[in-house]
PDB file of C-alpha atoms in Angstrom:
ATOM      1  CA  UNK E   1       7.573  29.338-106.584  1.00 65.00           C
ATOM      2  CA  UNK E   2       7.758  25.980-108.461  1.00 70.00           C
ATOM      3  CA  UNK E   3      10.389  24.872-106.392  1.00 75.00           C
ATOM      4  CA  UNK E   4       8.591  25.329-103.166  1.00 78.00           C
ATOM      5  CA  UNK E   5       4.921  24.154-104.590  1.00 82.00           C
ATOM      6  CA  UNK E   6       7.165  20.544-104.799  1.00 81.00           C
ATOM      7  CA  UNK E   7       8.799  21.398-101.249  1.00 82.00           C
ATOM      8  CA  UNK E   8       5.091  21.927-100.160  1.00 84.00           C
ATOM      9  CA  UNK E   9       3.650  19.088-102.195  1.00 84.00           C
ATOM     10  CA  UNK E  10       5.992  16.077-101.303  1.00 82.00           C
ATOM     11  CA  UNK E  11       6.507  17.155 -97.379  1.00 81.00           C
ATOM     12  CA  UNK E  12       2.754  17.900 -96.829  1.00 84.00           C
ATOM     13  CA  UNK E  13       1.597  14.464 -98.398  1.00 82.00           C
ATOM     14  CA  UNK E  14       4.516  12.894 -96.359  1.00 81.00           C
ATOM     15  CA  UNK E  15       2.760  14.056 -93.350  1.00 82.00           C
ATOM     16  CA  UNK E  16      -1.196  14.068 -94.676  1.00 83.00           C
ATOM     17  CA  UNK E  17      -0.172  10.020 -95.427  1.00 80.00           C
ATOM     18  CA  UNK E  18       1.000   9.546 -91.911  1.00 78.00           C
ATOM     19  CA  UNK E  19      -2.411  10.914 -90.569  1.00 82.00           C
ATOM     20  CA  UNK E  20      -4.703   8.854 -93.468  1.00 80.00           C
ATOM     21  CA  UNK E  21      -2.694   5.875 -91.961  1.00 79.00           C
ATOM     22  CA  UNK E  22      -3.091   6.650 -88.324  1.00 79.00           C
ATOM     23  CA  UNK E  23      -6.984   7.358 -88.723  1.00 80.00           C
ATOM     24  CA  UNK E  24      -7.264   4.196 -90.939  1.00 76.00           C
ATOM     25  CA  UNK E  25      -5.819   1.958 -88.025  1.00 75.00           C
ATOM     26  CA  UNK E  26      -8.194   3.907 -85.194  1.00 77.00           C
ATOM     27  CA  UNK E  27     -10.911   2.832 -87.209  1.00 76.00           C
ATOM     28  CA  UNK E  28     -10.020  -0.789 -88.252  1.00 74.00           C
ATOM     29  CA  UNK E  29      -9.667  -1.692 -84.265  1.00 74.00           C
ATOM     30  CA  UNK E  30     -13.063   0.500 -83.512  1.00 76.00           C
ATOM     31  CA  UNK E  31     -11.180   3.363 -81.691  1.00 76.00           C
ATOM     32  CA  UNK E  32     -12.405   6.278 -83.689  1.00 80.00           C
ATOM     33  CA  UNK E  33     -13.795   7.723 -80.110  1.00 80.00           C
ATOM     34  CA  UNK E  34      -9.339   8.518 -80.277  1.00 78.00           C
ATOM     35  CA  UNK E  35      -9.328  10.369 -83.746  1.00 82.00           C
ATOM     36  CA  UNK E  36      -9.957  13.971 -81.743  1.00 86.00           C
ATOM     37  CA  UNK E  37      -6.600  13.033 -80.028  1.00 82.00           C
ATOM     38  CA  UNK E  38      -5.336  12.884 -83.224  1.00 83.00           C
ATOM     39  CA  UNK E  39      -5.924  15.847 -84.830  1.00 87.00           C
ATOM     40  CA  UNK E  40      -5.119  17.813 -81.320  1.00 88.00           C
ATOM     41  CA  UNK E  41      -1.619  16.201 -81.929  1.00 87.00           C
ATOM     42  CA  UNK E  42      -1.548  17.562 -85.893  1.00 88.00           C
ATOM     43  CA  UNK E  43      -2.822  20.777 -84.503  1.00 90.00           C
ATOM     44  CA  UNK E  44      -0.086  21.024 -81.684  1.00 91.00           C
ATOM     45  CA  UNK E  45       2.625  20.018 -84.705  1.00 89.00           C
ATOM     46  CA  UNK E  46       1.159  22.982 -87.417  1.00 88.00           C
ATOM     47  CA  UNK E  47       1.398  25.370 -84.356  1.00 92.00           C
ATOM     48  CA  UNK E  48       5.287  24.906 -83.713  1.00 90.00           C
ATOM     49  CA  UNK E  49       6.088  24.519 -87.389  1.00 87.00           C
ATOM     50  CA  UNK E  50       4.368  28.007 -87.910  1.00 87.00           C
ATOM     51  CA  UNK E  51       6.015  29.396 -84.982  1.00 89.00           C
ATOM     52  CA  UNK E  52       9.393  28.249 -85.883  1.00 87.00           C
ATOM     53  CA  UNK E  53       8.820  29.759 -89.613  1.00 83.00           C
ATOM     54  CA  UNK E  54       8.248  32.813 -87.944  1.00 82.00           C
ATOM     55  CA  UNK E  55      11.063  32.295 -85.575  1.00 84.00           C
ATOM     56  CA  UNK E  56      13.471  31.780 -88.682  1.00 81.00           C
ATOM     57  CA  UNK E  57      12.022  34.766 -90.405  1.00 76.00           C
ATOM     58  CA  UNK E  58      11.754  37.929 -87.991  1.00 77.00           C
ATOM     59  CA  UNK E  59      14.764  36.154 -85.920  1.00 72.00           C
ATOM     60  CA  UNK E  60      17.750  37.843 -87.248  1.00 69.00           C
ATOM     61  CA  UNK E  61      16.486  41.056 -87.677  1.00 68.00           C
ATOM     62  CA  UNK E  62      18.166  43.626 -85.934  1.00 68.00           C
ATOM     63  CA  UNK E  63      21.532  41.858 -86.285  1.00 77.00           C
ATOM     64  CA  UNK E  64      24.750  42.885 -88.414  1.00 83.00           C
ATOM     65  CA  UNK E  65      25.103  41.719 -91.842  1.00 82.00           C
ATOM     66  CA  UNK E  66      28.011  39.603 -91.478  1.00 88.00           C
ATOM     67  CA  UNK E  67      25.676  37.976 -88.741  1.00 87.00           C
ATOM     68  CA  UNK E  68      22.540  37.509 -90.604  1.00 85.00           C
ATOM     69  CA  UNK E  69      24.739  36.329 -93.372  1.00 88.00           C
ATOM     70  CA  UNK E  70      26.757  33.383 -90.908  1.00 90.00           C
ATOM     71  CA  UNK E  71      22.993  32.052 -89.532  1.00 88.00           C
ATOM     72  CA  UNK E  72      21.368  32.004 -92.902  1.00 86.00           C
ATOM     73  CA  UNK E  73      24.421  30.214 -94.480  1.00 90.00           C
ATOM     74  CA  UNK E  74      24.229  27.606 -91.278  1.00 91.00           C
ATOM     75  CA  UNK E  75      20.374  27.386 -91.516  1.00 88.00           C
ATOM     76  CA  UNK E  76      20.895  26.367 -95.541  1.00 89.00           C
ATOM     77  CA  UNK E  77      23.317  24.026 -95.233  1.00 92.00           C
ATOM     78  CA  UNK E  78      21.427  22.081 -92.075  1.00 90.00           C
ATOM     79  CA  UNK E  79      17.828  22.469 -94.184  1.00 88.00           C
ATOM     80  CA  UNK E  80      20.008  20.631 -96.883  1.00 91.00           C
ATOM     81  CA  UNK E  81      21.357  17.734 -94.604  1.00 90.00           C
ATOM     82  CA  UNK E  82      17.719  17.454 -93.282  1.00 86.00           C
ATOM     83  CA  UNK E  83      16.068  16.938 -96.450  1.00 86.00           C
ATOM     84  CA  UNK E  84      18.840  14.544 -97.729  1.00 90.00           C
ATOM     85  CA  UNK E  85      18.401  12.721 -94.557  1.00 87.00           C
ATOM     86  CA  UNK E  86      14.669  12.472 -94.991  1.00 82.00           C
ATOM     87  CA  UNK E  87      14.551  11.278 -98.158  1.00 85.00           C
ATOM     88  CA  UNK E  88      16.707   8.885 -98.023  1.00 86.00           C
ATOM     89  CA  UNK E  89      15.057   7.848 -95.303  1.00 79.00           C
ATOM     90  CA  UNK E  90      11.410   7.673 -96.323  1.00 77.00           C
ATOM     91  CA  UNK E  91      13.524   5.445 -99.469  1.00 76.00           C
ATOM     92  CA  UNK E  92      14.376   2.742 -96.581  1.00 75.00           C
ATOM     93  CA  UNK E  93      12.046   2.748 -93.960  1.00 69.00           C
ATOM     94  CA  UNK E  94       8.631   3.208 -97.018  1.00 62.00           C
ATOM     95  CA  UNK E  95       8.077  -0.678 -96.176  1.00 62.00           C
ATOM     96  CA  UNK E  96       8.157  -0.566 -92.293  1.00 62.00           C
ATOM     97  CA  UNK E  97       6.238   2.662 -92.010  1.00 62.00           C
ATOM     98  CA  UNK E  98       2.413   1.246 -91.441  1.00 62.00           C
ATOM     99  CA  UNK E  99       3.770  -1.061 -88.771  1.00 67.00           C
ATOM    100  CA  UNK E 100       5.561   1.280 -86.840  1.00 66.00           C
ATOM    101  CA  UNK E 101       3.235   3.629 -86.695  1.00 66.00           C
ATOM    102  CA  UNK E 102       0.442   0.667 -85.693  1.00 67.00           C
ATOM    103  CA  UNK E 103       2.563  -0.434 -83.145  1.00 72.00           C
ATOM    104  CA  UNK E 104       3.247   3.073 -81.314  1.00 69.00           C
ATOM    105  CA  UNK E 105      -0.500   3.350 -81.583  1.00 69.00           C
ATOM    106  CA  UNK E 106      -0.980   0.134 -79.742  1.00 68.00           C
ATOM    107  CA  UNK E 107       1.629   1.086 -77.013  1.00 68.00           C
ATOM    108  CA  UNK E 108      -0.111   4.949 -76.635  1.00 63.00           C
ATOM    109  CA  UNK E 109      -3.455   4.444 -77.417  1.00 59.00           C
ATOM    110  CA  UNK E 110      -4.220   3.344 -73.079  1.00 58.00           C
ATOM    111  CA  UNK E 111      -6.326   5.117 -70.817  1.00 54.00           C
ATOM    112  CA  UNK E 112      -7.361   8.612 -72.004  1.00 56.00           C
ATOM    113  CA  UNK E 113      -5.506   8.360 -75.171  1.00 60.00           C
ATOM    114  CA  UNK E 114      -3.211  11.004 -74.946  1.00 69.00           C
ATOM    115  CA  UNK E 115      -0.598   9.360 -75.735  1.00 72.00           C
ATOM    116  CA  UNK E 116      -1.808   9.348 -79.781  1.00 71.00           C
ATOM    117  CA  UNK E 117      -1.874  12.699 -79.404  1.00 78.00           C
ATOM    118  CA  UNK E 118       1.864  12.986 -78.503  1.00 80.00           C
ATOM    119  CA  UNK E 119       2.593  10.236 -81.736  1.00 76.00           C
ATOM    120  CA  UNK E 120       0.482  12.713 -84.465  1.00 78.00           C
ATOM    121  CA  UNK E 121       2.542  15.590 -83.031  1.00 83.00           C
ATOM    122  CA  UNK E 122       5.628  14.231 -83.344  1.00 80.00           C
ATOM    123  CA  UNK E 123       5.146  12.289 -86.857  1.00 75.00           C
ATOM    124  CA  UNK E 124       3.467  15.067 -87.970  1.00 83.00           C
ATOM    125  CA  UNK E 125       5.980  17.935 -86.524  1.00 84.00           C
ATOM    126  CA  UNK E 126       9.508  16.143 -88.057  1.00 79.00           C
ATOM    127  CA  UNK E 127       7.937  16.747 -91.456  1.00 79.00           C
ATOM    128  CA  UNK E 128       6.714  19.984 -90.402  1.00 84.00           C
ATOM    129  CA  UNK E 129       9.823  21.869 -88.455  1.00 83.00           C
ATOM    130  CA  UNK E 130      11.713  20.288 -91.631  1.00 80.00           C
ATOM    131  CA  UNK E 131       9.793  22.069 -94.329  1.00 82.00           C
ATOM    132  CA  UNK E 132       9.935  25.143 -92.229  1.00 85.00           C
ATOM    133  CA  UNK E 133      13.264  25.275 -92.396  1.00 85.00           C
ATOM    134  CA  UNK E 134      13.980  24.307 -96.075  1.00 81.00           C
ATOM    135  CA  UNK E 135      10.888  26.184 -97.687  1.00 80.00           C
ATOM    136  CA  UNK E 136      12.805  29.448 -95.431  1.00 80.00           C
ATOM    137  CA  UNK E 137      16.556  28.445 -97.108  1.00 82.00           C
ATOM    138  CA  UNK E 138      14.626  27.764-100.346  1.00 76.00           C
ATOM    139  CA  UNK E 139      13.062  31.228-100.268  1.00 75.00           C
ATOM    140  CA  UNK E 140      16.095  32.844 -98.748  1.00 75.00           C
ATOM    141  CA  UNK E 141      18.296  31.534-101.757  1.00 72.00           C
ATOM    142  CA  UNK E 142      15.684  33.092-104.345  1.00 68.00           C
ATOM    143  CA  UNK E 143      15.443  36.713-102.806  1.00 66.00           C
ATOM    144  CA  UNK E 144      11.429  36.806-102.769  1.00 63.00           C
ATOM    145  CA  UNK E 145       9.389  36.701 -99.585  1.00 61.00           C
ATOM    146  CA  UNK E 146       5.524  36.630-101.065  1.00 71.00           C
ATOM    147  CA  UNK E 147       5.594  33.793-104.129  1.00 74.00           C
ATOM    148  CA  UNK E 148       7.751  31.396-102.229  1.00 72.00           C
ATOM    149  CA  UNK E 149       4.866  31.026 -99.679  1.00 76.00           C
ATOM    150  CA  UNK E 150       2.286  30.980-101.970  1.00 82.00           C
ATOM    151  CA  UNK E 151       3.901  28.064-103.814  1.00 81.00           C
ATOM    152  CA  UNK E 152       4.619  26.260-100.553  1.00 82.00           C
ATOM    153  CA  UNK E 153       0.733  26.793 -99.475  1.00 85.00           C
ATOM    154  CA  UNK E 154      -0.652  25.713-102.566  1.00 88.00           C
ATOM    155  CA  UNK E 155       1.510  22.695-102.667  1.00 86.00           C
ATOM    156  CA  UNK E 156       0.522  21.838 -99.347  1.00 87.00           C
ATOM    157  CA  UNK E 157      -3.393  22.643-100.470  1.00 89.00           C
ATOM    158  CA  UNK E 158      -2.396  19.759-103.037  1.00 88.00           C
ATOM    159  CA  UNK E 159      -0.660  17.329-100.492  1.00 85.00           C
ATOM    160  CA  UNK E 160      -3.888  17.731 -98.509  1.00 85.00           C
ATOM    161  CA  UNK E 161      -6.692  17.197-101.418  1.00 87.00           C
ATOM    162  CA  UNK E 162      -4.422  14.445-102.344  1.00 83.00           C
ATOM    163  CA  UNK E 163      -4.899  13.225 -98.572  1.00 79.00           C
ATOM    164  CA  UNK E 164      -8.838  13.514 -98.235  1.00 79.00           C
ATOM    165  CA  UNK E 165      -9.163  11.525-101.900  1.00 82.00           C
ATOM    166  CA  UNK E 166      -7.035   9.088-100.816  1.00 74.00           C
ATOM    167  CA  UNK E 167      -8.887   8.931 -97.303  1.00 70.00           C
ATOM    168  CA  UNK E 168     -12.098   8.372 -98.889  1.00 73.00           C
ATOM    169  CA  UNK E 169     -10.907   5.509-101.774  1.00 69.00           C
ATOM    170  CA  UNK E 170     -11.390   7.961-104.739  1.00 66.00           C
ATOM    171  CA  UNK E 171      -8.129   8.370-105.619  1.00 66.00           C
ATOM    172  CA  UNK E 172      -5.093   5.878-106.280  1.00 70.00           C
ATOM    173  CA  UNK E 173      -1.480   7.175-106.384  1.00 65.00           C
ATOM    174  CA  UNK E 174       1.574   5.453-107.678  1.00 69.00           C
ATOM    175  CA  UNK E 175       3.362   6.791-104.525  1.00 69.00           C
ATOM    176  CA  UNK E 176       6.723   4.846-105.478  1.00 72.00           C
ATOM    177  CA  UNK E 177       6.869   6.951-108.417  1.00 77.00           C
ATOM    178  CA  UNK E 178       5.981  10.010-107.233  1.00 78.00           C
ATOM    179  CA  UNK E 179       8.300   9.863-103.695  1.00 79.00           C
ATOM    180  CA  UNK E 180      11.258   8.252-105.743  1.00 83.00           C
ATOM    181  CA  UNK E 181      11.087  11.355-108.842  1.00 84.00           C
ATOM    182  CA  UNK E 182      10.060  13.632-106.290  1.00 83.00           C
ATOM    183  CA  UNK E 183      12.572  13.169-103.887  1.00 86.00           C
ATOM    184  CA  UNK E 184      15.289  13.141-106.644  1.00 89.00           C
ATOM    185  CA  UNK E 185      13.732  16.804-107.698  1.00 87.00           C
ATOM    186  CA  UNK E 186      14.533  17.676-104.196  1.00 87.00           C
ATOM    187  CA  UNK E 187      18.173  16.865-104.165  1.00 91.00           C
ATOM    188  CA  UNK E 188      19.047  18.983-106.914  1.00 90.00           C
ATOM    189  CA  UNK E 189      16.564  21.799-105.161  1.00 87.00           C
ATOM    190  CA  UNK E 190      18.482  21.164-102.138  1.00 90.00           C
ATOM    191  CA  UNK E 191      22.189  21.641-104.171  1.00 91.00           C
ATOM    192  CA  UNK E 192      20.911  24.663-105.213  1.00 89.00           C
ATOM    193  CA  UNK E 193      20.408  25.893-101.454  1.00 89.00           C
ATOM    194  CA  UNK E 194      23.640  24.737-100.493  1.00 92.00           C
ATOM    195  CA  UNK E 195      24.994  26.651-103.385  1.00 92.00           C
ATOM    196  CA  UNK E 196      22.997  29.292-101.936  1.00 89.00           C
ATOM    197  CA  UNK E 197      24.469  29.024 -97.998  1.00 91.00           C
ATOM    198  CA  UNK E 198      27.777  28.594 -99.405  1.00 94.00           C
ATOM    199  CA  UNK E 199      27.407  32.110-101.004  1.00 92.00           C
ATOM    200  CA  UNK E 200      25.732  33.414 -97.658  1.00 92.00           C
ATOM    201  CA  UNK E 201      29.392  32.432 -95.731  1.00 94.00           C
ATOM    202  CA  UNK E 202      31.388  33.505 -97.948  1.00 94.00           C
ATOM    203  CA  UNK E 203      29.565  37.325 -97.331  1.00 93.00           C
ATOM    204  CA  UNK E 204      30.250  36.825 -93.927  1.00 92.00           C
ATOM    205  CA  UNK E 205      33.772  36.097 -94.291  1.00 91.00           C
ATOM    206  CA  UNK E 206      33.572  32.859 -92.840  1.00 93.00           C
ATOM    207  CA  UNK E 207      34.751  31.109 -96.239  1.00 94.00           C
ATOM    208  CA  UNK E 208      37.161  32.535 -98.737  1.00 93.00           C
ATOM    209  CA  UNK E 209      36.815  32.935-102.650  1.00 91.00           C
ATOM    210  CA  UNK E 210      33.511  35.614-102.919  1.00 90.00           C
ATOM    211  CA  UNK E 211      34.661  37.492-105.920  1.00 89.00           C
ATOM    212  CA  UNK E 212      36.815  33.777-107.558  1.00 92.00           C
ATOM    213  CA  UNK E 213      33.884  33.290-110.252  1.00 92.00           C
ATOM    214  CA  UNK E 214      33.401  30.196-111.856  1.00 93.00           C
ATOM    215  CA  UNK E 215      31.042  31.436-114.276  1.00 91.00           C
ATOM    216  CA  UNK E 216      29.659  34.850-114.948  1.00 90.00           C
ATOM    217  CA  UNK E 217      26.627  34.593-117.342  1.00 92.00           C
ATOM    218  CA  UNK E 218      24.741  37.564-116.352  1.00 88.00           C
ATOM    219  CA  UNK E 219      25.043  38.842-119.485  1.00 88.00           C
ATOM    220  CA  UNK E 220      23.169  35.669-120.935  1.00 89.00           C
ATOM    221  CA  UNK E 221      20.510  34.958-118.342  1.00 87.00           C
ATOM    222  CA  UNK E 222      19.723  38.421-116.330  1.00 86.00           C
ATOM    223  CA  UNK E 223      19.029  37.720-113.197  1.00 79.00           C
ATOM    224  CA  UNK E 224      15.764  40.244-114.121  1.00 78.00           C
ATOM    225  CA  UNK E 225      14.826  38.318-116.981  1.00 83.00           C
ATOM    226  CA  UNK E 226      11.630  35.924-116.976  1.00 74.00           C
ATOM    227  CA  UNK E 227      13.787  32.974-117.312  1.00 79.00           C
ATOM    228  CA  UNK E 228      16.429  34.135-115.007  1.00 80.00           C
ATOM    229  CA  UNK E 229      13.396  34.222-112.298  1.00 74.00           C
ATOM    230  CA  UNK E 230      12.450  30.803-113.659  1.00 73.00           C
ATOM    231  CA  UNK E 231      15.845  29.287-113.097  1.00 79.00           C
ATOM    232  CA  UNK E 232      16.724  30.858-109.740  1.00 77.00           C
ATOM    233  CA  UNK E 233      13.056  29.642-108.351  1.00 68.00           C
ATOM    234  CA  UNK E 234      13.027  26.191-109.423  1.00 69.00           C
ATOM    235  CA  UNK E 235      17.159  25.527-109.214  1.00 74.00           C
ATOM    236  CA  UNK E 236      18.410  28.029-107.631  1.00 76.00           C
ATOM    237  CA  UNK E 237      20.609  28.706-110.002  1.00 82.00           C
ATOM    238  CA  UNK E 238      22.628  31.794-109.867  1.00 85.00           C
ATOM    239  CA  UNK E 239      24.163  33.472-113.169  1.00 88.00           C
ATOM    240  CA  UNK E 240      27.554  34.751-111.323  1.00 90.00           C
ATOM    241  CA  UNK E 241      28.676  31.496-109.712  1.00 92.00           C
ATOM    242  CA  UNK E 242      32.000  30.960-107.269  1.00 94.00           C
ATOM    243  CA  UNK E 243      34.701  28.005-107.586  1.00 95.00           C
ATOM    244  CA  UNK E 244      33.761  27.292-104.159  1.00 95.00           C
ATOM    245  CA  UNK E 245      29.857  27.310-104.819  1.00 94.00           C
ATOM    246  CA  UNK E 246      30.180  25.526-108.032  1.00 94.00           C
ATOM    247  CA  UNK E 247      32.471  22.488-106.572  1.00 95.00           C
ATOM    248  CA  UNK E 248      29.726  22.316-103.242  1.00 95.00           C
ATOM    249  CA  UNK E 249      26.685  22.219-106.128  1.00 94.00           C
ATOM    250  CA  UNK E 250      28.965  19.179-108.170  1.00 95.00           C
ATOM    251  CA  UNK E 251      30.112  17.425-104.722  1.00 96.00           C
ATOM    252  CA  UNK E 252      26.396  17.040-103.470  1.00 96.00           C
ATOM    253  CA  UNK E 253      24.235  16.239-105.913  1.00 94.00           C
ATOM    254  CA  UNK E 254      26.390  14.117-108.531  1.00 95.00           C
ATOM    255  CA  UNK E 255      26.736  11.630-105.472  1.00 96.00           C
ATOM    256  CA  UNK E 256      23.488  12.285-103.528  1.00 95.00           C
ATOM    257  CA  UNK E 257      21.594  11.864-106.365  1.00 93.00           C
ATOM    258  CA  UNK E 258      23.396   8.587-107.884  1.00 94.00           C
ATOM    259  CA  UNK E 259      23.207   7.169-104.179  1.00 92.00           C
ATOM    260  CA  UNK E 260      19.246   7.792-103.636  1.00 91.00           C
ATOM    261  CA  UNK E 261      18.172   6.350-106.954  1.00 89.00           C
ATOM    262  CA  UNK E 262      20.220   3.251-106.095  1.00 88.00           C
ATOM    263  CA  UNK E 263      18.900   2.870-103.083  1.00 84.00           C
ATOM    264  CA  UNK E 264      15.455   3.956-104.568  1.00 80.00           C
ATOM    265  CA  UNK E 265      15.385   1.195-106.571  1.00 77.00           C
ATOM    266  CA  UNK E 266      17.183  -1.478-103.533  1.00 69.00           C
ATOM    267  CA  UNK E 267      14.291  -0.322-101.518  1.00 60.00           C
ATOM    268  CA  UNK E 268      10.987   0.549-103.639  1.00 48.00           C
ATOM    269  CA  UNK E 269       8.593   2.584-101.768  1.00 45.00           C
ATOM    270  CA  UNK E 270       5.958   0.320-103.427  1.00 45.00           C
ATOM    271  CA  UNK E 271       5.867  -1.446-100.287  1.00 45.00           C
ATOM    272  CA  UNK E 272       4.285   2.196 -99.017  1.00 45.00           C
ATOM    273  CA  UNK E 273       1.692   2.683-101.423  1.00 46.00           C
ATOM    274  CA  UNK E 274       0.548  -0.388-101.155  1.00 48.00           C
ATOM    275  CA  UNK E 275       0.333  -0.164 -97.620  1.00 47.00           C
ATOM    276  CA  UNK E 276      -1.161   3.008 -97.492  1.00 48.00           C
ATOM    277  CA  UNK E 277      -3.461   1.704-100.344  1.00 51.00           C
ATOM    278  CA  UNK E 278      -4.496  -1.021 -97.558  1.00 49.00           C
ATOM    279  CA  UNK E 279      -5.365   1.112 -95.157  1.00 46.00           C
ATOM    280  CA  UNK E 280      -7.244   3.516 -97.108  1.00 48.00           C
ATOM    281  CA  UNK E 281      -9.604   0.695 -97.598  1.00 49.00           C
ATOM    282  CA  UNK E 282      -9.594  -0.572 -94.121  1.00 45.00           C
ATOM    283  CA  UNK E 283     -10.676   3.196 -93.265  1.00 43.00           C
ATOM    284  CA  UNK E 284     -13.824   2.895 -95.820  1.00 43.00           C
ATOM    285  CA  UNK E 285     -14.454  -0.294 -95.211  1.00 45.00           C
ATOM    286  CA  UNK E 286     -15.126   0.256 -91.482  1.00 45.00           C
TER     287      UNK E 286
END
């Protein structure tokens, strides 16, 4: 549940700070009469992110296990390339992001505005089909169904409080702090599920080595026990661990994680709060 509460909070204030900024820029250049476009284009982008959550989850029903086991192993391992690739790239493009988004508003924002509409949808969808996918891998890895949802929807409850205080100037975040920490959280979540996939081939036969243990510390940390549950839903982490599991957990995050933080710090998303920070005021101040 912890796990996906962060999954919720850092993707849903990814997307709520795309919409504070698009609003904030409507309003500096006296084109609020647009802002309905807006939020028909968030709407649109919730709609297919629910639909393909639902897709994801009632999808393989019906097939064979060996099946169900092949797409869910696939699913994980793309959810984890997808959330490396985002945060890596919300480390390098932090400082660029206000402009772009100005400028597409500039080239859409003709005639009956429609165009806005199709910019919120697809800012707002990337974040959203990608959370769909790694909050279902995420819960998929941990075996629950009802708690990883709840987490997700009250960190996205969060992300959105976060949004509306930071929409109306009461709130300030240090959002270089929190998307650099944050994001590093997320790659070891993210080794976990790719731990997780790994496992899900190996049931379906497509990789080799399901009963060549690494580790078996069942005995230890019960997979029933309160901090078994606690490890598996913030980590992942599994008791009975495979070589092949074990060396896919090392191989992603020991480099993953050494590579964001460099470029983390190469790249500050200072340039994004401050930005953000900008607009917020723009958006009061008009």
């Amino acid at each position: 549940m912890t796990a996906n509460f962060l999954i919720g909070l850092r993707e849903g204030l990814e997307a709520t700070l795309v919409v504070v900024l698009l609003m904030a820029y409507l309003a500096k250049t006296g084109r609020r009469h647009l802002i309905p476009r807006l939020w028909t284009g968030v709407a649109a982008a919730v709609a297919v992110s629910v639909g393909f959550g639902a897709l994801l989850t009632f999808g393989p029903k019906g097939l064979t296990f060996e099946a169900q086991e092949a797409i869910g192993g696939g699913l994980s391992i793309l959810a984890v390339g997808l959330v490396t690739w985002m945060v890596f790239w919300m480390a390098r493009t932090a400082r660029t992001l206000g402009s772009d988004l100005k400028s597409r508003i500039d080239r859409s924002a003709g005639g009956t505005g429609w165009g806005l509409a199709v910019v919120a949808a697809i800012a707002v969808g990337r974040e959203g089909l990608e959370t769909a996918l790694f909050l279902w891998a995420a819960a998929k890895a941990t075996g629950e169904s009802t708690q990883p949802l709840v987490g997700a929807l009250l960190g996205l409850a969060a992300a959105a409080g976060l949004g509306y205080l930071l929409h109306r100037g009461v709130l300030k975040v240090n959002l270089s702090r929190f998307f650099t920490w944050t994001g590093a959280a997320l790659v070891i979540i993210a080794g976990g599920v790719l731990s997780y996939g790994i496992h899900d081939l190996q049931e379906a036969r497509l990789l080799p080595g399901l009963h060549s243990l690494a580790f078996d510390i069942s005995a230890a940390v019960p997979p029933s026990s309160w901090y078994g549950t606690l490890l598996k839903g913030t980590l992942n982490f599994s008791p009975a661990t495979t070589w092949l599991e074990a060396a896919a957990w090392l191989l992603y995050v020991v480099p993953v994680l050494f590579f964001y933080l460099r470029t983390s710090r190469k790249s500050p998303a200072g340039a994004a709060a401050s930005g953000t920070n900008a607009a917020v005021k723009a958006t009061v101040a008009a």
